[in-house]
CSV table of C-alpha atoms in Angstrom, one decimal:
chain,number,residue,atom,x,y,z
A,1,MET,CA,23.2,-14.9,-23.9
A,2,SER,CA,20.7,-13.1,-21.7
A,3,LYS,CA,18.3,-13.8,-18.9
A,4,GLU,CA,15.2,-12.1,-17.7
A,5,ILE,CA,14.2,-12.2,-14.0
A,6,LYS,CA,10.7,-11.2,-13.2
A,7,ILE,CA,10.5,-9.4,-9.9
A,8,THR,CA,7.5,-9.3,-7.5
A,9,ALA,CA,7.9,-7.4,-4.2
A,10,ILE,CA,5.7,-6.2,-1.3
A,11,SER,CA,6.4,-3.1,0.8
A,12,CYS,CA,6.7,-4.0,4.5
A,13,ASP,CA,6.8,-0.3,5.4
A,14,PRO,CA,5.7,2.9,3.6
A,15,ILE,CA,8.2,3.6,0.9
A,16,TYR,CA,9.4,7.1,0.2
A,17,ILE,CA,11.4,7.8,-2.9
A,18,GLY,CA,11.5,11.6,-3.2
A,19,THR,CA,11.6,13.7,-6.3
A,20,GLY,CA,14.3,15.9,-4.7
A,21,GLY,CA,12.1,19.0,-4.9
A,22,PHE,CA,11.5,18.9,-8.7
A,23,THR,CA,7.7,18.8,-8.3
A,24,ILE,CA,5.2,20.7,-6.3
A,25,GLY,CA,2.3,19.0,-4.6
A,26,ARG,CA,0.0,18.7,-1.7
A,27,VAL,CA,3.0,17.9,0.6
A,28,ASP,CA,6.5,19.3,0.9
A,29,ASN,CA,8.3,16.1,0.0
A,30,THR,CA,6.6,14.6,-3.0
A,31,ILE,CA,7.4,11.1,-4.3
A,32,VAL,CA,8.3,9.9,-7.7
A,33,ARG,CA,5.4,9.2,-10.1
A,34,ASP,CA,5.1,7.8,-13.6
A,35,PRO,CA,4.7,11.0,-15.8
A,36,ILE,CA,2.1,9.4,-18.0
A,37,THR,CA,-0.2,7.7,-15.4
A,38,ARG,CA,0.7,9.8,-12.3
A,39,ILE,CA,1.0,6.5,-10.4
A,40,PRO,CA,3.9,6.4,-7.9
A,41,LYS,CA,6.7,3.9,-8.5
A,42,ILE,CA,10.1,2.8,-7.4
A,43,PRO,CA,12.5,3.9,-10.1
A,44,GLY,CA,15.0,1.4,-11.5
A,45,THR,CA,17.8,3.8,-10.5
A,46,SER,CA,16.9,3.6,-6.8
A,47,LEU,CA,16.6,-0.2,-7.0
A,48,ALA,CA,19.9,-0.6,-8.8
A,49,GLY,CA,21.9,1.8,-6.5
A,50,THR,CA,20.6,0.1,-3.4
A,51,TRP,CA,21.1,-3.4,-4.8
A,52,ARG,CA,24.7,-2.6,-5.7
A,53,TYR,CA,25.4,-1.6,-2.1
A,54,TYR,CA,23.6,-4.7,-0.8
A,55,MET,CA,25.6,-7.0,-3.1
A,56,ALA,CA,28.8,-5.3,-1.9
A,57,LEU,CA,27.7,-5.8,1.7
A,58,THR,CA,26.9,-9.5,1.1
A,59,ILE,CA,30.3,-10.3,-0.5
A,60,HIS,CA,32.1,-8.3,2.2
A,61,SER,CA,30.4,-10.4,4.8
A,62,TYR,CA,31.7,-13.6,3.3
A,63,PHE,CA,35.4,-12.6,3.5
A,64,LYS,CA,37.3,-14.0,6.5
A,65,GLU,CA,38.2,-11.3,9.0
A,66,ASN,CA,41.9,-11.1,7.9
A,67,PHE,CA,41.0,-10.4,4.3
A,68,LYS,CA,38.2,-7.9,4.8
A,69,ILE,CA,40.5,-4.8,4.4
A,70,ASN,CA,43.9,-6.0,3.1
A,71,ARG,CA,43.8,-6.7,-0.6
A,72,LYS,CA,47.6,-7.4,-0.8
A,73,ALA,CA,47.1,-10.2,1.7
A,74,ARG,CA,44.2,-11.6,-0.4
A,75,GLU,CA,46.4,-11.6,-3.5
A,76,ARG,CA,49.3,-13.4,-1.8
A,77,ILE,CA,47.0,-16.2,-0.4
A,78,PHE,CA,45.1,-16.4,-3.7
A,79,GLU,CA,48.3,-17.2,-5.6
A,80,LYS,CA,49.3,-19.9,-3.2
A,81,GLU,CA,46.0,-21.5,-2.2
A,82,GLY,CA,43.3,-20.3,-4.5
A,83,ILE,CA,40.2,-18.1,-4.0
A,84,GLU,CA,38.2,-20.4,-1.6
A,85,VAL,CA,40.6,-19.8,1.3
A,86,LEU,CA,39.7,-16.0,1.3
A,87,PHE,CA,36.1,-16.7,2.2
A,88,LYS,CA,34.3,-18.3,5.1
A,89,ASN,CA,33.3,-22.0,4.7
A,90,ASN,CA,30.4,-23.0,2.6
A,91,VAL,CA,29.9,-19.8,0.7
A,92,LYS,CA,27.9,-19.9,-2.5
A,93,ASP,CA,29.3,-20.6,-5.9
A,94,TRP,CA,28.8,-17.0,-7.1
A,95,VAL,CA,31.3,-15.9,-4.4
A,96,SER,CA,34.1,-18.4,-4.7
A,97,GLY,CA,33.5,-19.4,-8.3
A,98,PHE,CA,34.6,-16.1,-9.8
A,99,LYS,CA,38.2,-15.1,-9.4
A,100,GLY,CA,37.6,-11.4,-9.8
A,101,ASN,CA,35.8,-11.4,-6.4
A,102,ARG,CA,39.2,-11.4,-4.6
A,103,TYR,CA,39.3,-7.7,-5.2
A,104,ALA,CA,35.7,-7.0,-4.0
A,105,ALA,CA,35.1,-4.3,-1.4
A,106,ILE,CA,32.4,-2.1,0.1
A,107,LYS,CA,33.9,0.7,-2.0
A,108,CYS,CA,32.7,-1.2,-5.1
A,109,ALA,CA,29.3,0.3,-4.3
A,110,GLY,CA,28.3,3.9,-4.4
A,111,GLN,CA,30.0,6.6,-6.5
A,112,ASP,CA,33.6,5.8,-7.5
A,113,ASP,CA,35.9,7.9,-5.4
A,114,LYS,CA,38.8,7.5,-7.7
A,115,PRO,CA,37.7,7.3,-11.3
A,116,ASN,CA,41.1,8.6,-12.4
A,117,LEU,CA,43.0,5.5,-11.2
A,118,SER,CA,43.5,2.6,-13.6
A,119,VAL,CA,41.9,-0.8,-12.9
A,120,GLU,CA,45.4,-2.2,-12.0
A,121,GLU,CA,46.1,0.6,-9.5
A,122,SER,CA,42.6,0.4,-7.9
A,123,LYS,CA,42.6,-3.3,-7.4
A,124,MET,CA,45.8,-3.4,-5.4
A,125,LEU,CA,45.1,-0.5,-3.1
A,126,SER,CA,44.0,-1.3,0.4
A,127,ILE,CA,40.3,-0.9,0.9
A,128,ASN,CA,40.8,1.9,3.5
A,129,GLU,CA,43.0,3.8,1.0
A,130,ASP,CA,40.0,5.1,-1.1
A,131,ALA,CA,40.6,2.8,-4.0
A,132,GLY,CA,37.1,3.4,-5.5
A,133,HIS,CA,35.6,0.7,-7.7
A,134,CYS,CA,37.9,-2.3,-8.3
A,135,GLY,CA,36.6,-3.0,-11.8
A,136,ASN,CA,37.1,-6.8,-11.4
A,137,CYS,CA,34.6,-8.2,-8.9
A,138,ILE,CA,31.0,-9.3,-9.5
A,139,VAL,CA,29.6,-6.1,-8.1
A,140,CYS,CA,31.6,-3.9,-10.6
A,141,LYS,CA,30.7,-6.3,-13.4
A,142,THR,CA,27.0,-6.5,-12.6
A,143,PHE,CA,26.5,-2.8,-12.1
A,144,GLY,CA,29.2,-1.3,-14.3
A,145,PHE,CA,32.3,0.8,-13.6
A,146,SER,CA,34.3,3.5,-15.2
A,147,LYS,CA,38.1,3.8,-14.5
A,148,GLN,CA,40.8,5.8,-16.2
A,149,ASP,CA,41.8,3.0,-18.7
A,150,LYS,CA,38.7,0.9,-18.8
A,151,SER,CA,34.9,1.3,-18.6
A,152,GLN,CA,32.3,-1.4,-18.7
A,153,ARG,CA,28.5,-1.2,-18.8
A,154,GLY,CA,26.7,-3.2,-16.1
A,155,MET,CA,25.5,-6.7,-17.0
A,156,ALA,CA,22.2,-6.1,-15.1
A,157,TYR,CA,19.4,-3.8,-16.5
A,158,PHE,CA,16.8,-2.8,-14.0
A,159,SER,CA,13.3,-1.7,-14.8
A,160,ASP,CA,11.2,0.5,-12.5
A,161,LEU,CA,9.1,-1.3,-10.0
A,162,ASN,CA,5.6,-0.4,-10.8
A,163,ILE,CA,2.5,-0.9,-8.7
A,164,LEU,CA,0.7,-4.2,-9.5
A,165,LEU,CA,-1.8,-4.3,-6.5
A,166,PHE,CA,-2.5,-1.4,-4.2
A,167,PRO,CA,-4.1,-1.8,-0.8
A,168,VAL,CA,-7.2,0.3,-0.2
A,169,TYR,CA,-9.4,0.6,2.8
A,170,THR,CA,-13.0,-0.5,2.2
A,171,ARG,CA,-16.0,-1.1,4.5
A,172,LEU,CA,-15.4,-4.8,4.0
A,173,GLY,CA,-11.7,-4.6,5.0
A,174,THR,CA,-8.6,-4.1,3.0
A,175,ARG,CA,-8.8,-4.9,-0.7
A,176,TRP,CA,-6.0,-4.7,-3.3
A,177,ILE,CA,-6.9,-2.8,-6.5
A,178,THR,CA,-5.4,-3.2,-9.9
A,179,SER,CA,-6.6,-2.5,-13.5
A,180,LYS,CA,-6.7,-4.3,-16.8
A,181,GLY,CA,-4.0,-2.0,-18.1
A,182,ILE,CA,-1.7,-2.6,-15.2
A,183,LEU,CA,-2.1,-6.4,-15.4
A,184,LYS,CA,-1.4,-6.3,-19.1
A,185,SER,CA,1.7,-4.2,-18.6
A,186,ALA,CA,2.8,-6.8,-16.1
A,187,GLY,CA,2.4,-9.5,-18.8
A,188,ILE,CA,-0.7,-11.0,-17.2
A,189,LYS,CA,-3.3,-12.1,-19.7
A,190,LEU,CA,-6.9,-12.0,-18.5
A,191,LYS,CA,-9.3,-14.4,-20.2
A,192,SER,CA,-12.9,-13.3,-20.9
A,193,VAL,CA,-13.2,-10.4,-18.5
A,194,PRO,CA,-16.3,-8.4,-19.0
A,195,ASN,CA,-16.1,-4.7,-20.0
A,196,PHE,CA,-17.2,-2.2,-17.4
A,197,GLU,CA,-17.8,1.5,-16.9
A,198,ASP,CA,-15.6,3.8,-14.9
A,199,TYR,CA,-18.1,3.9,-12.0
A,200,GLU,CA,-18.1,0.1,-11.8
A,201,VAL,CA,-15.6,-2.5,-10.4
A,202,LEU,CA,-15.0,-6.2,-10.9
A,203,VAL,CA,-14.5,-8.0,-7.6
A,204,CYS,CA,-12.9,-11.4,-7.2
A,205,ASP,CA,-14.0,-12.5,-3.8
A,206,LYS,CA,-17.2,-14.5,-3.7
A,207,ASP,CA,-18.6,-12.6,-0.7
A,208,ASP,CA,-17.7,-9.3,-2.2
A,209,ARG,CA,-19.7,-10.1,-5.3
A,210,LYS,CA,-22.9,-10.2,-3.2
A,211,GLN,CA,-22.5,-6.5,-2.6
A,212,ASP,CA,-24.2,-3.9,-4.8
A,213,SER,CA,-21.4,-1.4,-4.2
A,214,ILE,CA,-18.1,-1.1,-2.5
A,215,ASN,CA,-16.1,1.9,-1.3
A,216,LEU,CA,-12.5,2.3,-2.2
A,217,GLY,CA,-11.3,4.9,0.2
A,218,TRP,CA,-13.7,7.8,-0.2
A,219,LEU,CA,-15.0,6.8,-3.6
A,220,ASN,CA,-18.0,4.4,-3.9
A,221,PHE,CA,-18.2,2.0,-6.9
A,222,LYS,CA,-21.0,-0.2,-8.2
A,223,VAL,CA,-20.0,-3.9,-8.2
A,224,LYS,CA,-20.4,-5.5,-11.6
A,225,ASN,CA,-21.7,-9.0,-11.0
A,226,ASP,CA,-21.8,-10.3,-14.6
A,227,GLU,CA,-20.2,-13.5,-15.5
A,228,PRO,CA,-17.5,-14.5,-16.3
A,229,THR,CA,-15.6,-13.4,-13.2
A,230,VAL,CA,-11.9,-12.7,-12.8
A,231,ASN,CA,-9.9,-15.9,-12.0
A,232,VAL,CA,-7.4,-14.9,-9.4
A,233,SER,CA,-5.5,-18.2,-9.5
A,234,ASN,CA,-4.9,-17.5,-13.2
A,235,ILE,CA,-3.4,-14.2,-12.3
A,236,LYS,CA,-1.3,-15.8,-9.6
A,237,LYS,CA,0.0,-18.5,-11.9
A,238,GLN,CA,1.1,-15.9,-14.5
A,239,ILE,CA,3.1,-13.9,-11.9
A,240,GLY,CA,5.3,-17.0,-11.5
A,241,ASP,CA,6.1,-17.4,-7.8
A,242,ASP,CA,2.8,-16.5,-6.3
A,243,SER,CA,3.8,-16.2,-2.7
A,244,ALA,CA,3.2,-12.4,-2.9
A,245,LEU,CA,-0.4,-13.0,-4.0
A,246,ASN,CA,-1.1,-15.8,-1.5
A,247,LEU,CA,-1.0,-13.2,1.1
A,248,LEU,CA,-4.0,-11.5,-0.4
A,249,GLY,CA,-6.3,-14.5,-1.1
A,250,GLU,CA,-9.1,-13.5,-3.4
A,251,LYS,CA,-9.2,-9.9,-2.1
A,252,ILE,CA,-8.5,-8.3,-5.5
A,253,ILE,CA,-10.6,-5.6,-7.2
A,254,ILE,CA,-10.2,-4.5,-10.8
A,255,VAL,CA,-11.0,-0.9,-11.4
A,256,SER,CA,-11.0,1.2,-14.6
A,257,ASP,CA,-7.7,2.3,-16.0
A,258,ASN,CA,-9.2,5.9,-16.1
A,259,ILE,CA,-9.8,6.0,-12.4
A,260,ILE,CA,-7.0,3.9,-10.8
A,261,HIS,CA,-4.6,6.8,-10.5
A,262,GLN,CA,-7.2,8.8,-8.6
A,263,ILE,CA,-7.8,6.0,-6.1
A,264,ILE,CA,-4.1,5.3,-5.6
A,265,ASN,CA,-3.2,9.0,-5.1
A,266,SER,CA,-6.1,9.4,-2.7
A,267,ASN,CA,-4.9,6.6,-0.5
A,268,LEU,CA,-1.2,7.3,-0.2
A,269,GLU,CA,0.3,7.6,3.3
A,270,THR,CA,0.9,11.2,4.3
A,271,ARG,CA,3.0,12.2,7.3
A,272,THR,CA,3.4,15.5,9.0
A,273,SER,CA,6.7,15.9,10.9
A,274,VAL,CA,8.3,18.6,12.9
A,275,SER,CA,11.8,19.4,14.1
A,276,ILE,CA,12.3,19.5,17.8
A,277,ASP,CA,14.1,22.5,19.3
A,278,PRO,CA,16.8,20.8,21.5
A,279,ILE,CA,16.7,23.8,24.0
A,280,THR,CA,13.0,23.8,24.7
A,281,GLY,CA,12.2,20.2,23.8
A,282,ALA,CA,9.1,21.4,21.9
A,283,ALA,CA,8.3,21.7,18.2
A,284,LYS,CA,10.5,24.2,16.4
A,285,GLU,CA,8.6,27.1,14.8
A,286,GLY,CA,8.4,27.0,11.1
A,287,ALA,CA,10.0,23.5,10.9
A,288,LEU,CA,6.8,21.6,10.1
A,289,PHE,CA,7.0,19.5,7.0
A,290,THR,CA,4.9,16.9,5.3
A,291,SER,CA,5.7,13.9,3.2
A,292,GLU,CA,3.9,11.2,1.3
A,293,ALA,CA,4.7,7.6,0.8
A,294,ILE,CA,3.5,4.4,-0.9
A,295,PRO,CA,1.7,2.5,1.9
A,296,ARG,CA,2.8,-0.9,3.3
A,297,GLY,CA,1.2,-3.9,1.6
A,298,THR,CA,1.6,-2.6,-1.9
A,299,ILE,CA,2.7,-5.2,-4.4
A,300,PHE,CA,5.1,-4.2,-7.2
A,301,TYR,CA,6.3,-5.8,-10.4
A,302,GLY,CA,9.3,-5.3,-12.5
A,303,ASN,CA,12.2,-7.1,-14.1
A,304,VAL,CA,16.0,-7.4,-14.3
A,305,ARG,CA,17.5,-8.4,-17.5
A,306,ILE,CA,21.1,-9.8,-17.4
A,307,GLU,CA,23.2,-9.6,-20.5
A,308,GLU,CA,26.6,-11.2,-20.9
A,309,TYR,CA,29.6,-9.2,-22.2
A,310,PRO,CA,30.2,-10.4,-25.8
A,311,LEU,CA,33.9,-11.3,-25.3
A,312,ASP,CA,34.0,-12.0,-21.6
A,313,GLU,CA,32.2,-15.1,-20.5
A,314,GLU,CA,34.2,-15.5,-17.3
A,315,LEU,CA,31.3,-14.3,-15.2
A,316,SER,CA,28.2,-16.4,-15.9
A,317,LEU,CA,24.6,-15.2,-15.9
A,318,ASP,CA,23.8,-17.7,-13.2
A,319,TYR,CA,26.4,-16.2,-10.9
A,320,VAL,CA,25.0,-12.7,-11.4
A,321,SER,CA,21.4,-14.0,-10.8
A,322,GLU,CA,22.5,-15.9,-7.7
A,323,ALA,CA,24.3,-12.8,-6.4
A,324,LEU,CA,21.2,-10.7,-6.9
A,325,LYS,CA,19.1,-13.3,-5.2
A,326,ASP,CA,21.5,-13.7,-2.3
A,327,SER,CA,21.8,-10.0,-1.6
A,328,LYS,CA,18.1,-9.1,-1.9
A,329,LYS,CA,17.6,-10.0,1.7
A,330,TYR,CA,18.9,-6.6,2.7
A,331,PHE,CA,15.9,-4.9,1.2
A,332,GLU,CA,13.9,-6.6,4.0
A,333,THR,CA,16.0,-5.0,6.8
A,334,LEU,CA,17.7,-1.9,5.4
A,335,GLY,CA,15.1,-1.0,2.8
A,336,VAL,CA,15.0,1.3,-0.2
A,337,GLY,CA,14.4,5.0,-0.5
A,338,GLY,CA,14.4,7.8,2.1
A,339,MET,CA,13.7,7.9,5.8
A,340,THR,CA,14.7,4.2,6.2
A,341,THR,CA,15.8,5.0,9.7
A,342,ARG,CA,12.4,6.3,10.6
A,343,GLY,CA,10.1,3.4,9.8
A,344,PHE,CA,10.2,3.7,6.0
A,345,GLY,CA,11.5,1.6,3.2
A,346,ARG,CA,11.5,-2.1,3.9
A,347,LEU,CA,10.7,-4.2,0.8
A,348,LYS,CA,10.4,-7.9,0.5
A,349,ILE,CA,11.4,-9.1,-2.9
A,350,PHE,CA,10.1,-12.6,-3.6
A,351,ASP,CA,12.0,-15.4,-5.2
A,352,TRP,CA,11.8,-15.4,-8.9
A,353,GLY,CA,11.4,-17.5,-11.9
A,354,GLU,CA,13.9,-17.0,-14.7
A,355,LYS,CA,13.8,-17.2,-18.5
A,356,ASN,CA,16.9,-17.8,-20.6
A,357,ASP,CA,17.0,-16.3,-24.1
B,13,MET,CA,-9.2,32.1,-26.1
B,14,THR,CA,-12.1,31.1,-23.8
B,15,LYS,CA,-11.7,30.9,-20.1
B,16,ALA,CA,-11.8,27.1,-20.1
B,17,GLU,CA,-9.1,26.7,-22.7
B,18,ASN,CA,-6.4,27.8,-20.4
B,19,LEU,CA,-7.4,26.2,-17.1
B,20,ASP,CA,-3.9,26.2,-15.5
B,21,SER,CA,-3.5,29.9,-15.9
B,22,ARG,CA,-7.0,30.5,-14.5
B,23,ILE,CA,-6.3,28.3,-11.5
B,24,ASN,CA,-3.0,30.1,-11.0
B,25,GLU,CA,-4.6,33.5,-11.3
B,26,TYR,CA,-7.3,32.5,-8.9
B,27,SER,CA,-5.1,30.9,-6.3
B,28,TYR,CA,-2.9,34.0,-6.2
B,29,LYS,CA,-5.9,36.3,-5.9
B,30,MET,CA,-7.2,34.1,-3.1
B,31,VAL,CA,-3.9,34.3,-1.1
B,32,LYS,CA,-3.6,38.1,-1.7
B,33,GLU,CA,-7.2,38.7,-0.6
B,34,LEU,CA,-6.7,36.6,2.5
B,35,LYS,CA,-3.4,38.2,3.4
B,36,ASP,CA,-5.2,40.9,5.4
B,37,GLY,CA,-7.5,38.3,7.0
B,38,LYS,CA,-4.4,36.3,8.1
B,39,VAL,CA,-3.6,33.7,5.5
B,40,ASN,CA,-2.3,30.7,7.2
B,41,LEU,CA,-0.3,28.0,5.4
B,42,VAL,CA,-1.3,25.4,7.9
B,43,GLU,CA,-5.0,26.0,7.1
B,44,ILE,CA,-4.3,25.5,3.4
B,45,ASP,CA,-2.4,22.3,4.2
B,46,LYS,CA,-5.2,21.0,6.4
B,47,ALA,CA,-7.8,21.6,3.7
B,48,LEU,CA,-5.6,20.0,1.1
B,49,GLY,CA,-5.0,17.0,3.3
B,50,VAL,CA,-8.7,16.5,4.0
B,51,LEU,CA,-9.4,16.8,0.2
B,52,CYS,CA,-6.8,14.3,-0.8
B,53,ASN,CA,-7.6,11.7,1.9
B,54,ASP,CA,-11.4,12.1,2.4
B,55,GLY,CA,-12.5,13.5,-0.9
B,56,VAL,CA,-14.6,16.4,-2.1
B,57,TYR,CA,-17.5,16.0,0.3
B,58,GLY,CA,-15.1,15.5,3.2
B,59,TYR,CA,-13.4,18.7,2.2
B,60,TYR,CA,-16.7,20.6,2.1
B,61,VAL,CA,-17.8,19.5,5.6
B,62,TYR,CA,-14.4,20.1,7.0
B,63,CYS,CA,-14.2,23.7,5.6
B,64,LYS,CA,-17.8,24.3,6.7
B,65,SER,CA,-17.0,23.3,10.2
B,66,ARG,CA,-13.9,25.5,10.3
B,67,ALA,CA,-15.7,28.5,8.8
B,68,ASP,CA,-18.9,28.2,10.9
B,69,GLY,CA,-17.6,26.4,14.0
B,70,LYS,CA,-19.9,28.2,16.5
B,71,ASN,CA,-18.7,26.5,19.6
B,72,ASP,CA,-15.0,27.1,19.1
B,73,GLU,CA,-14.0,30.7,18.2
B,74,LYS,CA,-10.4,29.6,18.0
B,75,ILE,CA,-10.8,27.4,15.0
B,76,LYS,CA,-13.0,29.9,13.0
B,77,SER,CA,-11.3,31.3,10.0
B,78,PRO,CA,-12.8,33.2,7.0
B,79,MET,CA,-10.4,31.4,4.8
B,80,PHE,CA,-12.4,28.2,4.9
B,81,SER,CA,-15.6,29.9,3.8
B,82,GLN,CA,-13.6,31.2,0.7
B,83,PHE,CA,-12.4,27.6,0.1
B,84,ILE,CA,-16.0,26.7,-0.5
B,85,SER,CA,-18.1,29.5,-1.9
B,86,ASN,CA,-15.6,31.4,-4.0
B,87,ILE,CA,-14.0,28.4,-5.6
B,88,VAL,CA,-17.3,26.8,-6.4
B,89,LYS,CA,-18.6,30.1,-8.0
B,90,GLU,CA,-15.5,30.7,-9.9
B,91,PHE,CA,-15.1,27.2,-11.4
B,92,ASN,CA,-18.6,26.0,-11.7
B,93,ASP,CA,-18.7,26.8,-15.5
B,94,ILE,CA,-16.0,24.1,-16.0
B,95,VAL,CA,-17.6,21.5,-13.8
B,96,CYS,CA,-21.0,22.4,-15.4
B,97,SER,CA,-23.3,21.7,-12.4
B,98,GLU,CA,-26.9,22.4,-13.2
B,99,LYS,CA,-27.3,24.0,-9.8
B,100,GLU,CA,-28.0,27.8,-9.6
B,101,ILE,CA,-25.4,28.7,-7.2
B,102,LYS,CA,-25.3,32.5,-7.6
B,103,SER,CA,-28.1,32.9,-5.2
B,104,PHE,CA,-26.5,30.8,-2.4
B,105,LYS,CA,-26.2,32.9,0.7
B,106,SER,CA,-25.0,30.5,3.4
B,107,LEU,CA,-22.5,27.7,3.3
B,108,TYR,CA,-25.3,25.2,4.2
B,109,GLU,CA,-26.8,25.8,0.8
B,110,TYR,CA,-23.8,24.2,-0.9
B,111,ASP,CA,-24.8,20.8,0.7
B,112,GLU,CA,-27.0,19.9,-2.2
B,113,TYR,CA,-24.4,21.1,-4.7
B,114,PHE,CA,-21.8,18.8,-3.4
B,115,SER,CA,-24.2,15.8,-3.1
B,116,ASP,CA,-25.2,16.4,-6.7
B,117,LEU,CA,-21.6,16.5,-7.8
B,118,SER,CA,-20.8,13.1,-6.4
B,119,LYS,CA,-23.4,11.5,-8.7
B,120,ASN,CA,-21.1,11.8,-11.7
B,121,ILE,CA,-17.7,10.3,-11.0
B,122,HIS,CA,-15.9,12.1,-13.8
B,123,LYS,CA,-17.2,15.6,-12.7
B,124,LEU,CA,-16.4,14.8,-9.1
B,125,LEU,CA,-12.9,13.7,-9.8
B,126,PHE,CA,-12.3,16.7,-12.2
B,127,PHE,CA,-13.5,19.1,-9.6
B,128,LYS,CA,-11.3,17.4,-7.0
B,129,ASP,CA,-8.3,17.8,-9.4
B,130,ILE,CA,-9.2,21.5,-9.8
B,131,LEU,CA,-9.5,22.0,-6.0
B,132,GLU,CA,-6.3,20.2,-5.4
B,133,LYS,CA,-4.4,22.3,-7.9
B,134,ILE,CA,-5.9,25.6,-6.6
B,135,LEU,CA,-4.9,24.7,-3.0
B,136,THR,CA,-1.5,23.4,-4.1
B,137,TYR,CA,-0.7,26.7,-6.0
B,138,ALA,CA,-2.2,28.7,-3.1
B,139,ARG,CA,0.1,26.8,-0.7
B,140,TYR,CA,3.2,27.8,-2.7
B,141,HIS,CA,1.9,31.4,-3.1
B,142,ALA,CA,1.4,31.6,0.6
B,143,LYS,CA,4.9,30.2,1.2
B,144,ALA,CA,6.3,32.8,-1.1
B,145,GLU,CA,4.4,35.6,0.8
B,146,ASP,CA,5.7,34.3,4.1
B,147,ASP,CA,9.3,34.3,2.8
B,148,ILE,CA,8.9,37.9,1.5
B,149,ASN,CA,7.6,39.1,4.9
B,150,GLU,CA,10.3,37.4,6.9
């Protein structure tokens, strides 16, 4: 059994996911881009790593105070009274419905400190004893683990989050651009959309269609007014939960696949920062650096596929899906990527529709 | 191999030469960064007027730098064969004469964006050549 979750998200802050110095560019700190299109993206690795931590945080927050650290106490109580007693009242099914969750800890996220311990050894160590991944809880099962005696792949497979709609300044206000190719990659079918040249754009808003041309940042494009026009409600319907697109109304512009990377890369947010010398309180010489980021208001699409272990049906796909849904709230407060303590990174992931295979 | 066939090497060669030549006339990494920033955010014409203002700024001697003049005239002359503008630019004497060249360029979106890519790459390489020069001198 497997399940596919379609994800739509909007950036609430600029998002910076650095390349770690593996590319050179107009700024010192460049962001990750798709190698084929040169369009920035949020890699699945960043999403999965952060989500693992947020799931661990969520389950940790559901434990009663006495059981947050002490695994031996959890085990004693579990044998006498069952797993529900370990958690606060009214926790969701994915927390109390899976027995392996009694071993869950913050340490189940991040790199495993103790991969040389066996699963049995890890699960009984106290959480402040550096036990590493427990190998039993929903976090370890969803994202995978590797201990001395047992390794298991994760049940969840994350795709990259690619840009679906990108906000650009125009003289008529902000508009969100996309292209036929991007919509097609996101699984959105467009009916009877006219062909157009690279110097033309298709606009969806009625008022925008009255214009002869529209600027997207510094580039000016001719508005193609031919019928039929693009039906935004059709796009919204195919995305599933359309709350992301409701924010935009009809303010969508479709540009050529050949040009879209140029417009996106010309309208990224760039920041210049400097270190402060603590003695003088002024800017430190030679410490100026620049970074780029995906601007706030960008809408992304991607998916998570969940696949059961063939011989282990104890953890249901629904629990994993619920766990992901319950823990995604942390993306709205703690964010994803770098510089999250300096106004970057918050991402709102919208509720999703699911498809069972 | 013709010049145009190995564009990356030509850009690299030119950006290195540019930084070397400007070394005596005080190459400044911040100036490259600023020109690059204007190019990326405001486009080719924005880049041209910005460089022109910094090269010819008559009212403010502090902001004048010969580097910005190079950013326009030398680059355009060197790479015009690739962009294939019909303008006769060899005879251009002042930076003001490039006005028409840049206006003309923006009429063809593909040429404009290709020229922007070339400019961006030259300045990016120049940026790192300048950084390397700074490190050697430290």
